[in-house]
Amino acid sequence: MKRVKKDFKLVTDTLMVDYNLLANEGSEAESIIEEIFEVYLQDYLKDFTRKSSGRLLKSIVTNILANLLNAESQGYSSLIYPMGKKNFQASRYLPKFITERLVVRAVQILVDAKVVIQDVGTKKMIQIRSTFGGSDTSLVQQAASLRFTEDICYGDLEWGSFSVRPETEVIILKSKRKTPSSSSELVNYTDTTNMGKEIKESIRPFVRKINDYLLSHTIEYSGDHLCDRSSTSYHRIFNQGTIKRGGRYFGHWAQNIPAKERHLIRIDGQKVMDLDYQAMYYNLLLYRDGATEAPQEDPFLIPGYEEFRGTFKTLAYALLNSSSLLKNSPEGLMPPGCKLSYSTLKTILILHLPILKKYLKSEIGMELMNLESRIIGRAVMNMMDRDNGFVILHDGLLVAQNSKHPEGCMHEAFSHIIGWDSKVTKEMH
């Protein structure tokens, strides 16, 4: 498998532009944007009044300013936006008024007015932080960064200054990778196919129901981990061009808080706890293989190698998701100072769980992920029925410690979808 060279620039304090971001009406951010227009952009008013294109240009300038204010107020050093035509292809994921020509013009106006400084990237691969698409980082070949000039500094803004457009697509469909080392592409599906109709009639409305529901519950964090706190809604990402693969929930800022910092999260003012299905992925594999009940023991706790439990679990997931044999260790898998080789750990795991060998190179993980997301969706529905707040953690939930019967919500969901009893682990924070 071709491996990406690791000589690209790693930027950990940079935020990706979100063309669906809005400064909320009546917010401090909206007032600041109006002030910037009045103080710095008077000479460009003619650009904003030329028929419809001028109004669209003003919308883009406003969006970029909202992104910059959001980034600055949360401690990010700059705002990254990809360049190149492929990043501006018309699709259901991009607002209709966003075009490469208008974005370039909008940025140039802000540069000329000495509102921002632009650093144009090279054509080399760089790695930037991005929560979109379900990963912490993205590889972008052509990108530029923006930051306010030194004499413009607004600092922290009030909570709730930003939101995303109500019409922002919450069901994201990605294509199947052409090769193991290539990236999947966004699929611009329609709502008129059988798959599209199912998305329109049930999948998308349910995600929007979750997002609307959570507006009545507060989720707060008192730590200083860098995360985009304007991202307060969920979207689902399906893979391989079908709604039968993948489907996990992504998007909420609280998903990106490290586990060791979750004690600093409050839901509706209450301390929180993790609820997790034990060995969910592995149990779903057994179910898919024809088993009729889940094993009681922890499958990744291998006698003599107990300290590698987390490593074995991560490796099992990687093997089930891969279309290759993974002859080389996945990045970040091996524990620091580990005296065993990757090959040895892989052999130990497969000997202990021989069913893994049967499904090597199958990419069955995406199918298991789909089952997992259906279970989590059912558990979330149960939580909403009991008026509980929550954070979705892919295969588990973060809930307030005073929630009403949260473990029962999860047990019922697993039983309803799979027909098995489940073991839910609980960790208080």
PDB file of N, CA, C and O in Angstrom, residues 376-408:
ATOM      1  N   ILE A 376     -27.164   3.290  18.012  1.00  0.00           N
ATOM      2  CA  ILE A 376     -26.989   4.574  18.693  1.00  0.00           C
ATOM      3  C   ILE A 376     -28.174   5.489  18.409  1.00  0.00           C
ATOM      4  O   ILE A 376     -28.663   6.201  19.301  1.00  0.00           O
ATOM      5  N   GLY A 377     -28.659   5.481  17.171  1.00  0.00           N
ATOM      6  CA  GLY A 377     -29.822   6.296  16.834  1.00  0.00           C
ATOM      7  C   GLY A 377     -31.035   5.908  17.660  1.00  0.00           C
ATOM      8  O   GLY A 377     -31.788   6.766  18.143  1.00  0.00           O
ATOM      9  N   ARG A 378     -31.233   4.607  17.846  1.00  0.00           N
ATOM     10  CA  ARG A 378     -32.346   4.129  18.667  1.00  0.00           C
ATOM     11  C   ARG A 378     -32.156   4.547  20.127  1.00  0.00           C
ATOM     12  O   ARG A 378     -33.116   4.967  20.790  1.00  0.00           O
ATOM     13  N   ALA A 379     -30.920   4.444  20.630  1.00  0.00           N
ATOM     14  CA  ALA A 379     -30.645   4.847  22.013  1.00  0.00           C
ATOM     15  C   ALA A 379     -30.906   6.341  22.209  1.00  0.00           C
ATOM     16  O   ALA A 379     -31.467   6.767  23.229  1.00  0.00           O
ATOM     17  N   VAL A 380     -30.519   7.139  21.221  1.00  0.00           N
ATOM     18  CA  VAL A 380     -30.749   8.582  21.276  1.00  0.00           C
ATOM     19  C   VAL A 380     -32.251   8.881  21.281  1.00  0.00           C
ATOM     20  O   VAL A 380     -32.718   9.766  22.013  1.00  0.00           O
ATOM     21  N   MET A 381     -33.015   8.166  20.471  1.00  0.00           N
ATOM     22  CA  MET A 381     -34.463   8.346  20.458  1.00  0.00           C
ATOM     23  C   MET A 381     -35.046   8.071  21.845  1.00  0.00           C
ATOM     24  O   MET A 381     -35.903   8.817  22.344  1.00  0.00           O
ATOM     25  N   ASN A 382     -34.555   7.008  22.486  1.00  0.00           N
ATOM     26  CA  ASN A 382     -35.008   6.693  23.841  1.00  0.00           C
ATOM     27  C   ASN A 382     -34.640   7.802  24.831  1.00  0.00           C
ATOM     28  O   ASN A 382     -35.412   8.138  25.726  1.00  0.00           O
ATOM     29  N   MET A 383     -33.443   8.351  24.664  1.00  0.00           N
ATOM     30  CA  MET A 383     -33.004   9.435  25.555  1.00  0.00           C
ATOM     31  C   MET A 383     -33.882  10.669  25.377  1.00  0.00           C
ATOM     32  O   MET A 383     -34.252  11.335  26.359  1.00  0.00           O
ATOM     33  N   MET A 384     -34.235  10.980  24.131  1.00  0.00           N
ATOM     34  CA  MET A 384     -35.082  12.149  23.887  1.00  0.00           C
ATOM     35  C   MET A 384     -36.476  11.940  24.465  1.00  0.00           C
ATOM     36  O   MET A 384     -37.096  12.884  24.963  1.00  0.00           O
ATOM     37  N   ASP A 385     -36.974  10.713  24.403  1.00  0.00           N
ATOM     38  CA  ASP A 385     -38.288  10.421  24.982  1.00  0.00           C
ATOM     39  C   ASP A 385     -38.314  10.687  26.482  1.00  0.00           C
ATOM     40  O   ASP A 385     -39.380  10.950  27.056  1.00  0.00           O
ATOM     41  N   ARG A 386     -37.136  10.625  27.130  1.00  0.00           N
ATOM     42  CA  ARG A 386     -37.040  10.849  28.578  1.00  0.00           C
ATOM     43  C   ARG A 386     -36.498  12.238  28.909  1.00  0.00           C
ATOM     44  O   ARG A 386     -36.179  12.526  30.058  1.00  0.00           O
ATOM     45  N   ASP A 387     -36.388  13.076  27.888  1.00  0.00           N
ATOM     46  CA  ASP A 387     -35.915  14.457  28.047  1.00  0.00           C
ATOM     47  C   ASP A 387     -34.518  14.515  28.654  1.00  0.00           C
ATOM     48  O   ASP A 387     -34.211  15.370  29.490  1.00  0.00           O
ATOM     49  N   ASN A 388     -33.637  13.606  28.238  1.00  0.00           N
ATOM     50  CA  ASN A 388     -32.247  13.595  28.680  1.00  0.00           C
ATOM     51  C   ASN A 388     -31.360  14.311  27.664  1.00  0.00           C
ATOM     52  O   ASN A 388     -31.520  14.128  26.449  1.00  0.00           O
ATOM     53  N   GLY A 389     -30.405  15.091  28.140  1.00  0.00           N
ATOM     54  CA  GLY A 389     -29.377  15.639  27.265  1.00  0.00           C
ATOM     55  C   GLY A 389     -28.290  14.607  27.035  1.00  0.00           C
ATOM     56  O   GLY A 389     -28.145  13.656  27.808  1.00  0.00           O
ATOM     57  N   PHE A 390     -27.498  14.772  25.979  1.00  0.00           N
ATOM     58  CA  PHE A 390     -26.477  13.768  25.649  1.00  0.00           C
ATOM     59  C   PHE A 390     -25.486  14.318  24.639  1.00  0.00           C
ATOM     60  O   PHE A 390     -25.734  15.322  23.970  1.00  0.00           O
ATOM     61  N   VAL A 391     -24.354  13.629  24.537  1.00  0.00           N
ATOM     62  CA  VAL A 391     -23.386  13.807  23.463  1.00  0.00           C
ATOM     63  C   VAL A 391     -23.160  12.437  22.851  1.00  0.00           C
ATOM     64  O   VAL A 391     -22.908  11.457  23.570  1.00  0.00           O
ATOM     65  N   ILE A 392     -23.255  12.328  21.536  1.00  0.00           N
ATOM     66  CA  ILE A 392     -23.023  11.057  20.854  1.00  0.00           C
ATOM     67  C   ILE A 392     -21.524  10.855  20.690  1.00  0.00           C
ATOM     68  O   ILE A 392     -20.831  11.714  20.149  1.00  0.00           O
ATOM     69  N   LEU A 393     -21.022   9.711  21.164  1.00  0.00           N
ATOM     70  CA  LEU A 393     -19.594   9.392  21.058  1.00  0.00           C
ATOM     71  C   LEU A 393     -19.391   8.187  20.142  1.00  0.00           C
ATOM     72  O   LEU A 393     -18.698   7.235  20.485  1.00  0.00           O
ATOM     73  N   HIS A 394     -20.032   8.209  18.989  1.00  0.00           N
ATOM     74  CA  HIS A 394     -19.916   7.164  17.964  1.00  0.00           C
ATOM     75  C   HIS A 394     -20.527   5.837  18.412  1.00  0.00           C
ATOM     76  O   HIS A 394     -21.557   5.424  17.892  1.00  0.00           O
ATOM     77  N   ASP A 395     -19.890   5.139  19.360  1.00  0.00           N
ATOM     78  CA  ASP A 395     -20.436   3.852  19.797  1.00  0.00           C
ATOM     79  C   ASP A 395     -20.900   3.901  21.245  1.00  0.00           C
ATOM     80  O   ASP A 395     -21.022   2.883  21.917  1.00  0.00           O
ATOM     81  N   GLY A 396     -21.140   5.104  21.746  1.00  0.00           N
ATOM     82  CA  GLY A 396     -21.607   5.272  23.108  1.00  0.00           C
ATOM     83  C   GLY A 396     -22.186   6.663  23.288  1.00  0.00           C
ATOM     84  O   GLY A 396     -22.322   7.432  22.335  1.00  0.00           O
ATOM     85  N   LEU A 397     -22.527   7.002  24.521  1.00  0.00           N
ATOM     86  CA  LEU A 397     -23.114   8.292  24.825  1.00  0.00           C
ATOM     87  C   LEU A 397     -22.438   8.900  26.050  1.00  0.00           C
ATOM     88  O   LEU A 397     -22.015   8.188  26.964  1.00  0.00           O
ATOM     89  N   LEU A 398     -22.345  10.206  26.055  1.00  0.00           N
ATOM     90  CA  LEU A 398     -21.957  10.966  27.234  1.00  0.00           C
ATOM     91  C   LEU A 398     -23.234  11.611  27.755  1.00  0.00           C
ATOM     92  O   LEU A 398     -23.912  12.343  27.016  1.00  0.00           O
ATOM     93  N   VAL A 399     -23.587  11.327  28.989  1.00  0.00           N
ATOM     94  CA  VAL A 399     -24.869  11.781  29.529  1.00  0.00           C
ATOM     95  C   VAL A 399     -24.671  12.395  30.909  1.00  0.00           C
ATOM     96  O   VAL A 399     -23.650  12.160  31.574  1.00  0.00           O
ATOM     97  N   ALA A 400     -25.657  13.181  31.338  1.00  0.00           N
ATOM     98  CA  ALA A 400     -25.630  13.732  32.690  1.00  0.00           C
ATOM     99  C   ALA A 400     -25.812  12.602  33.701  1.00  0.00           C
ATOM    100  O   ALA A 400     -26.540  11.640  33.450  1.00  0.00           O
ATOM    101  N   GLN A 401     -25.146  12.729  34.834  1.00  0.00           N
ATOM    102  CA  GLN A 401     -25.216  11.665  35.837  1.00  0.00           C
ATOM    103  C   GLN A 401     -26.610  11.507  36.442  1.00  0.00           C
ATOM    104  O   GLN A 401     -26.931  10.454  36.986  1.00  0.00           O
ATOM    105  N   ASN A 402     -27.444  12.539  36.312  1.00  0.00           N
ATOM    106  CA  ASN A 402     -28.804  12.439  36.836  1.00  0.00           C
ATOM    107  C   ASN A 402     -29.830  12.135  35.739  1.00  0.00           C
ATOM    108  O   ASN A 402     -31.024  12.359  35.933  1.00  0.00           O
ATOM    109  N   SER A 403     -29.354  11.616  34.601  1.00  0.00           N
ATOM    110  CA  SER A 403     -30.268  11.270  33.503  1.00  0.00           C
ATOM    111  C   SER A 403     -31.256  10.187  33.938  1.00  0.00           C
ATOM    112  O   SER A 403     -30.965   9.377  34.831  1.00  0.00           O
ATOM    113  N   LYS A 404     -32.413  10.169  33.270  1.00  0.00           N
ATOM    114  CA  LYS A 404     -33.452   9.192  33.595  1.00  0.00           C
ATOM    115  C   LYS A 404     -33.212   7.893  32.821  1.00  0.00           C
ATOM    116  O   LYS A 404     -33.338   7.862  31.604  1.00  0.00           O
ATOM    117  N   HIS A 405     -32.839   6.843  33.513  1.00  0.00           N
ATOM    118  CA  HIS A 405     -32.681   5.492  32.976  1.00  0.00           C
ATOM    119  C   HIS A 405     -31.851   5.443  31.673  1.00  0.00           C
ATOM    120  O   HIS A 405     -32.262   4.838  30.687  1.00  0.00           O
ATOM    121  N   PRO A 406     -30.668   6.080  31.651  1.00  0.00           N
ATOM    122  CA  PRO A 406     -29.884   6.084  30.412  1.00  0.00           C
ATOM    123  C   PRO A 406     -29.386   4.697  29.999  1.00  0.00           C
ATOM    124  O   PRO A 406     -29.336   4.390  28.811  1.00  0.00           O
ATOM    125  N   GLU A 407     -29.010   3.870  30.984  1.00  0.00           N
ATOM    126  CA  GLU A 407     -28.537   2.525  30.632  1.00  0.00           C
ATOM    127  C   GLU A 407     -29.672   1.698  30.035  1.00  0.00           C
ATOM    128  O   GLU A 407     -29.464   0.926  29.087  1.00  0.00           O
ATOM    129  N   GLY A 408     -30.874   1.893  30.546  1.00  0.00           N
ATOM    130  CA  GLY A 408     -32.029   1.209  29.966  1.00  0.00           C
ATOM    131  C   GLY A 408     -32.277   1.636  28.539  1.00  0.00           C
ATOM    132  O   GLY A 408     -32.672   0.812  27.695  1.00  0.00           O
TER     133      GLY A 408
END
